[in-house]
Structures are given as C-alpha cells and as structure tokens.
PDB file of C-alpha atoms in Angstrom:
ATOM      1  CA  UNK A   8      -0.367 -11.602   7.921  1.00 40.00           C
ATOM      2  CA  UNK A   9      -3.418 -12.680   9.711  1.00 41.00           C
ATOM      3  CA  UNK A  10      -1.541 -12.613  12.676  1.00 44.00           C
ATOM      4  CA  UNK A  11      -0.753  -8.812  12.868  1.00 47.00           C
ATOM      5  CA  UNK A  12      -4.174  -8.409  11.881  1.00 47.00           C
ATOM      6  CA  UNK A  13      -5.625  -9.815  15.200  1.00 45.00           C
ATOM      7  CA  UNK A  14      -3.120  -7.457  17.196  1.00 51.00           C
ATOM      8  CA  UNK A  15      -5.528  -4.539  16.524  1.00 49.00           C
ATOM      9  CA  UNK A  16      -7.112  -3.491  19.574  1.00 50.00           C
ATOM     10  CA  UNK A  17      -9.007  -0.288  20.393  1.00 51.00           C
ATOM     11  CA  UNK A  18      -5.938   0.509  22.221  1.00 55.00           C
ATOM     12  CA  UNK A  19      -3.519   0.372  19.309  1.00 76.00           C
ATOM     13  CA  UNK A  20      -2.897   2.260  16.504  1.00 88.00           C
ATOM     14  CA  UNK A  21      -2.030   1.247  13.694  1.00 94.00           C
ATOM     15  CA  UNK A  22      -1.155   3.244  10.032  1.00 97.00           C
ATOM     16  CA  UNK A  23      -1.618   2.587   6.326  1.00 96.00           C
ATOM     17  CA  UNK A  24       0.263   4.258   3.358  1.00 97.00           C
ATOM     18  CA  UNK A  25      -1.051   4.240   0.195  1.00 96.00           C
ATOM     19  CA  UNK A  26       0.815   5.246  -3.052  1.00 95.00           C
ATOM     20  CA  UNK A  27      -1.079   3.964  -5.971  1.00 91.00           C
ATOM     21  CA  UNK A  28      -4.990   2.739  -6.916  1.00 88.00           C
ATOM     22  CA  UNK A  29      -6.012   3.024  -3.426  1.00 91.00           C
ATOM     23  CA  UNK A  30      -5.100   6.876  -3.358  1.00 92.00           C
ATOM     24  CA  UNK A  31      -8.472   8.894  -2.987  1.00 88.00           C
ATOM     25  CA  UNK A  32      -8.550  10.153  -6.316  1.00 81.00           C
ATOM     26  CA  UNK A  33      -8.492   6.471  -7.952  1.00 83.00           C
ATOM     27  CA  UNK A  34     -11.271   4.461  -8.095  1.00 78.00           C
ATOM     28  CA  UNK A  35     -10.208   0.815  -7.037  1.00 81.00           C
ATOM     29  CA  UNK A  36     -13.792  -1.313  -6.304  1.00 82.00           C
ATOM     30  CA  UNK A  37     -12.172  -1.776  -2.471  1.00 87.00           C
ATOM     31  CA  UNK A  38     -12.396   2.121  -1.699  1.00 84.00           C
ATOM     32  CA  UNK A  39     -16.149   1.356  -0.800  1.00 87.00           C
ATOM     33  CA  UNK A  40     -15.635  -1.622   1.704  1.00 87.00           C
ATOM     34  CA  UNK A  41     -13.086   0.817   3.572  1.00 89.00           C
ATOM     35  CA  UNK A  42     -15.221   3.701   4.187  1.00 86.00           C
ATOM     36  CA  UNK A  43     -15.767   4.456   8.114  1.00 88.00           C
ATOM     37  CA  UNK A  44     -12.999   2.094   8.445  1.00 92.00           C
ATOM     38  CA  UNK A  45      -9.818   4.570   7.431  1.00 94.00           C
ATOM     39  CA  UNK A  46      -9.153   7.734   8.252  1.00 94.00           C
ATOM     40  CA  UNK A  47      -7.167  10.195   6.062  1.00 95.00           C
ATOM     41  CA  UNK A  48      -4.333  11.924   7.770  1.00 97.00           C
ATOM     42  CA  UNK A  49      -2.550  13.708   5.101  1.00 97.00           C
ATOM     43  CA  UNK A  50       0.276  13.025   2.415  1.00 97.00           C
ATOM     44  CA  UNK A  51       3.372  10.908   3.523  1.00 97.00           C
ATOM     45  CA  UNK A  52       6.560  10.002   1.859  1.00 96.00           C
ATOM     46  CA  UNK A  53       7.703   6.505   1.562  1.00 96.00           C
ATOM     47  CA  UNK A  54      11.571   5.429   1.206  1.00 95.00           C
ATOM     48  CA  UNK A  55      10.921   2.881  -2.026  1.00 95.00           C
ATOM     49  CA  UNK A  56      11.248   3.052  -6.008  1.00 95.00           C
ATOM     50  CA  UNK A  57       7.422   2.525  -7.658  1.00 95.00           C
ATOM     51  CA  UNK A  58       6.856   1.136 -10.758  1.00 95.00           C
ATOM     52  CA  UNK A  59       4.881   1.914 -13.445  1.00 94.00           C
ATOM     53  CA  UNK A  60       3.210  -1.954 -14.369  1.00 92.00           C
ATOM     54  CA  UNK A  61       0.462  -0.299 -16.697  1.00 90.00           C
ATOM     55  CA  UNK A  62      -2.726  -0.222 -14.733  1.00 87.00           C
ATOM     56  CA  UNK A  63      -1.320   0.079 -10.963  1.00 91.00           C
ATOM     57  CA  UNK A  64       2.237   1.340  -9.733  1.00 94.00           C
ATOM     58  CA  UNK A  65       4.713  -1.611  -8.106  1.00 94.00           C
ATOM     59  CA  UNK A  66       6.250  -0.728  -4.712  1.00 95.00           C
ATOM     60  CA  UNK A  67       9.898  -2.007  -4.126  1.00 94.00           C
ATOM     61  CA  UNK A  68      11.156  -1.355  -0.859  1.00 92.00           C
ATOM     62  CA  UNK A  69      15.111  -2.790  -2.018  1.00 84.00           C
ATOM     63  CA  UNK A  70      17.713  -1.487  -3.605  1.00 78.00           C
ATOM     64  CA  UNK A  71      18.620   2.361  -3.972  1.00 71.00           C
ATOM     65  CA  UNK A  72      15.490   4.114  -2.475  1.00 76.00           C
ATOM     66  CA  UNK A  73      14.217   7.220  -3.927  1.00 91.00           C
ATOM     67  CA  UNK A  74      11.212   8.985  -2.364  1.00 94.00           C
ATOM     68  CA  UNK A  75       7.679   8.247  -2.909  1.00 95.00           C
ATOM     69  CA  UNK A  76       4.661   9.948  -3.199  1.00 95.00           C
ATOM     70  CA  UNK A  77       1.380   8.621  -1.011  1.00 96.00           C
ATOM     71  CA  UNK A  78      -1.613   9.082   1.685  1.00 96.00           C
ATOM     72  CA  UNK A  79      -1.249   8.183   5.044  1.00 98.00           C
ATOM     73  CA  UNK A  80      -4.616   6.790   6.762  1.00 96.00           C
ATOM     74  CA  UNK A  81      -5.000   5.940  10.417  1.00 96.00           C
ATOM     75  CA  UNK A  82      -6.811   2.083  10.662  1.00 94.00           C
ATOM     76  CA  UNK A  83      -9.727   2.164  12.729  1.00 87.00           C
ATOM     77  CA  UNK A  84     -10.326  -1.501  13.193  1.00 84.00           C
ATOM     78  CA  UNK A  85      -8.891  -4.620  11.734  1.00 84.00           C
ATOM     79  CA  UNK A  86     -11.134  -5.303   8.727  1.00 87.00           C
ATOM     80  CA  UNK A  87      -9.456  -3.128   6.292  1.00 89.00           C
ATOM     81  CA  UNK A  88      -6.256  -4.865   7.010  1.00 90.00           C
ATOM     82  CA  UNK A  89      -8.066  -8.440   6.015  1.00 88.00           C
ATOM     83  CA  UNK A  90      -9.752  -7.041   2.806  1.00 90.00           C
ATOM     84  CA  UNK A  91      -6.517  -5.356   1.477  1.00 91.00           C
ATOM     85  CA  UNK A  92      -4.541  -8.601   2.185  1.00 88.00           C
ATOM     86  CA  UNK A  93      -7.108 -10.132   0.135  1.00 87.00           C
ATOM     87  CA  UNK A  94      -7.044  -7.331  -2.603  1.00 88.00           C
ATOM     88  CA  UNK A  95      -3.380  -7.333  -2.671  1.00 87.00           C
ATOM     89  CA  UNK A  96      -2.779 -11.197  -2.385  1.00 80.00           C
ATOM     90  CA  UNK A  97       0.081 -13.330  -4.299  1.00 57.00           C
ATOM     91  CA  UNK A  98      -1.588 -16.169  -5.393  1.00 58.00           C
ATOM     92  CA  UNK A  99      -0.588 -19.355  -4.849  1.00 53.00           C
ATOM     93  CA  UNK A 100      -2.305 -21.027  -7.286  1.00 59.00           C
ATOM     94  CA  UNK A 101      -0.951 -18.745 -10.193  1.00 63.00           C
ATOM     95  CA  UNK A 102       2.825 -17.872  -9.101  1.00 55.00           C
ATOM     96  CA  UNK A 103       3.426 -16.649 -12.766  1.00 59.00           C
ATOM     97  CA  UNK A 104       1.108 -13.740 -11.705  1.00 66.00           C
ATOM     98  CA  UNK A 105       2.311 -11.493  -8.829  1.00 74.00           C
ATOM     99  CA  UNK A 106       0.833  -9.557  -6.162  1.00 87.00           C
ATOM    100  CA  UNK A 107       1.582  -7.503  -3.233  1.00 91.00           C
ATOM    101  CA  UNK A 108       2.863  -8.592   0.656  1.00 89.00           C
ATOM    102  CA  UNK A 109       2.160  -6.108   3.147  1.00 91.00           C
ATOM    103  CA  UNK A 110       5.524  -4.764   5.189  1.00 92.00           C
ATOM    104  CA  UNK A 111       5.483  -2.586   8.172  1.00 94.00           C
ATOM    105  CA  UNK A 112       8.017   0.221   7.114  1.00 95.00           C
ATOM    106  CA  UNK A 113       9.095   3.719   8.761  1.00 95.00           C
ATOM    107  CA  UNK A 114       7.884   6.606   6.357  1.00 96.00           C
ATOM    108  CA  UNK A 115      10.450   9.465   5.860  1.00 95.00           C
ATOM    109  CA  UNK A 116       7.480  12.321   6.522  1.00 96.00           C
ATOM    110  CA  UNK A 117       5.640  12.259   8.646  1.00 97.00           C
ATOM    111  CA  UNK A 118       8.023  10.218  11.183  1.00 95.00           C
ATOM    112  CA  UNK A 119       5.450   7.383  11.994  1.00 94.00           C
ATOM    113  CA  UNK A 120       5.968   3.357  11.019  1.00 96.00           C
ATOM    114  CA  UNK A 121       3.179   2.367   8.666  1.00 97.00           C
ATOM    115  CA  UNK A 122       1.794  -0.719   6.635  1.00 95.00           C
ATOM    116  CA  UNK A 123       2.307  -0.336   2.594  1.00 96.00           C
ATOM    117  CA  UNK A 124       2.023  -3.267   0.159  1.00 94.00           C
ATOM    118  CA  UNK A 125       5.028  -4.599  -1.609  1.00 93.00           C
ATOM    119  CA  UNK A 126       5.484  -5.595  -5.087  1.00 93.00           C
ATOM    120  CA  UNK A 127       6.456  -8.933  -5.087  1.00 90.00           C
ATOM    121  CA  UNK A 128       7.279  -9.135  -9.154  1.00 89.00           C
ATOM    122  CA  UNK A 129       9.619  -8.679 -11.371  1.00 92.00           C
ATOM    123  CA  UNK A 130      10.489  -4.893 -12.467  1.00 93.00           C
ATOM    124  CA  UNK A 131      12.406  -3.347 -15.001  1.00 94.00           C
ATOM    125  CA  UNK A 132      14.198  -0.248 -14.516  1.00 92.00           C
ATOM    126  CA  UNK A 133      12.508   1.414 -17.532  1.00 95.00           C
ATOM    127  CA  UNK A 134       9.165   1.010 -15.502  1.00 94.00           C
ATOM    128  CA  UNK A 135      10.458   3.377 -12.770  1.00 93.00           C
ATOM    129  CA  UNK A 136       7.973   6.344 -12.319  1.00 92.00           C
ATOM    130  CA  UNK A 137      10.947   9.460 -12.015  1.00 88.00           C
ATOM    131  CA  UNK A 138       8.130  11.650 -10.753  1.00 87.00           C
ATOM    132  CA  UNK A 139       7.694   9.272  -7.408  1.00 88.00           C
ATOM    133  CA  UNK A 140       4.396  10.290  -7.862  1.00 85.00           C
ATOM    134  CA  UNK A 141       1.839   7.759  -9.661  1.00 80.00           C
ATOM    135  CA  UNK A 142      -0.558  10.734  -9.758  1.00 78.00           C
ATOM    136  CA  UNK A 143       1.474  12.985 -11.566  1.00 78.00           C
ATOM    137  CA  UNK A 144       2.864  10.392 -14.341  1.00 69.00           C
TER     138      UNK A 144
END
C-alpha cells in the first residue's frame, strides 16, 4: 500500500473509517502515535458484515452486506496511513495468522470514499456481530 501512501499531499484529502479497537473509546497502544495526525469527523456507516474474533471485530467487505457501525477521521498527513499498515499487517512469515489489508471503499453515510482495514481470515457466520456495532455487543 506504500504506494497510495506517498499520494498524500497537502492538497489531497484523504479519509479513514474505523469500526473496531481503533474507535475512540478503545484503547489500542497505536491511538497515541496518531494524535495530531487524525481528525475526528463524526460517525459513518460502512457497507460490510464485522465479526466478532474475541479481542477485535473482523471487517468483510464480500458477500451480503449489512451496515456497520464506525468513526470517520480526516488524515492529516501520510504517517498514520504507514503505522496502521504496520498495525494491521498480514504477515508473511506466519500465514496461519491473519491480519488486515487496507481497501478504499465508499461509506453509505456520510457519502465520502474512505480507507477501512479488511479482514483477511477466515470467519464463521456465528461470529457475526447482529448489532453492526462492536461497541454495543
């Protein structure tokens, strides 16, 4: 993704959704490196099914879509972008343990196209949050 990372200019804005651990009422360790760096814009609503995989939801953005529950932030340089890559990395190294790919998707509210991170594991359909809402499970 390194390549859509260097895209970010002054000029261009970009947006991140968030639906899980990021979320400002969780605690992930990463919240602290993006300070200054994202700016909250409100609540969004993503087209995807999360997953509840114990401690953090799972994204999938195929299949039947429901609506999901997260926080829209506006990047203000391209930092973040390379730390949550990082953060949300598959590993190559360990391909029996998943991790997240970032996608460039339209979110149903507000209308705006937006980054979110991708499950790239295995679900089961008993894991689907019927809430949407990872807060609210």
């Amino acid at each position: 993704m390194s390549d859509n990372v260097s895209k970010l200019t002054p000029a261009t804005r970009q947006y991140i959704a968030f639906y899980g651990t990021l979320m400002q009422e969780q605690h992930a360790y990463i919240r602290k490196h993006l300070e200054g760096k994202l700016i909250y814009l409100g609540k969004c609503l993503i087209p995807a099914n999360i997953y509840d995989m114990g401690r953090y939801p799972a994204l999938k953005l195929d299949g039947v879509r429901n609506i999901v529950h997260g926080e829209l932030y506006e990047i203000r340089d391209p930092e973040p972008l390379r730390l949550l890559d990082e953060y949300e990395s598959f590993d190559s190294h360990d391909p029996e343990s998943p991790g997240f790919t970032r996608r460039l998707i339209q979110l149903v509210s507000p209308q705006q196209t937006a980054w979110a991170y991708e499950y790239n594991g295995p679900v089961k359909p008993e894991q689907l949050i019927a809430s949407e809402d990872w807060l609210s499970q």
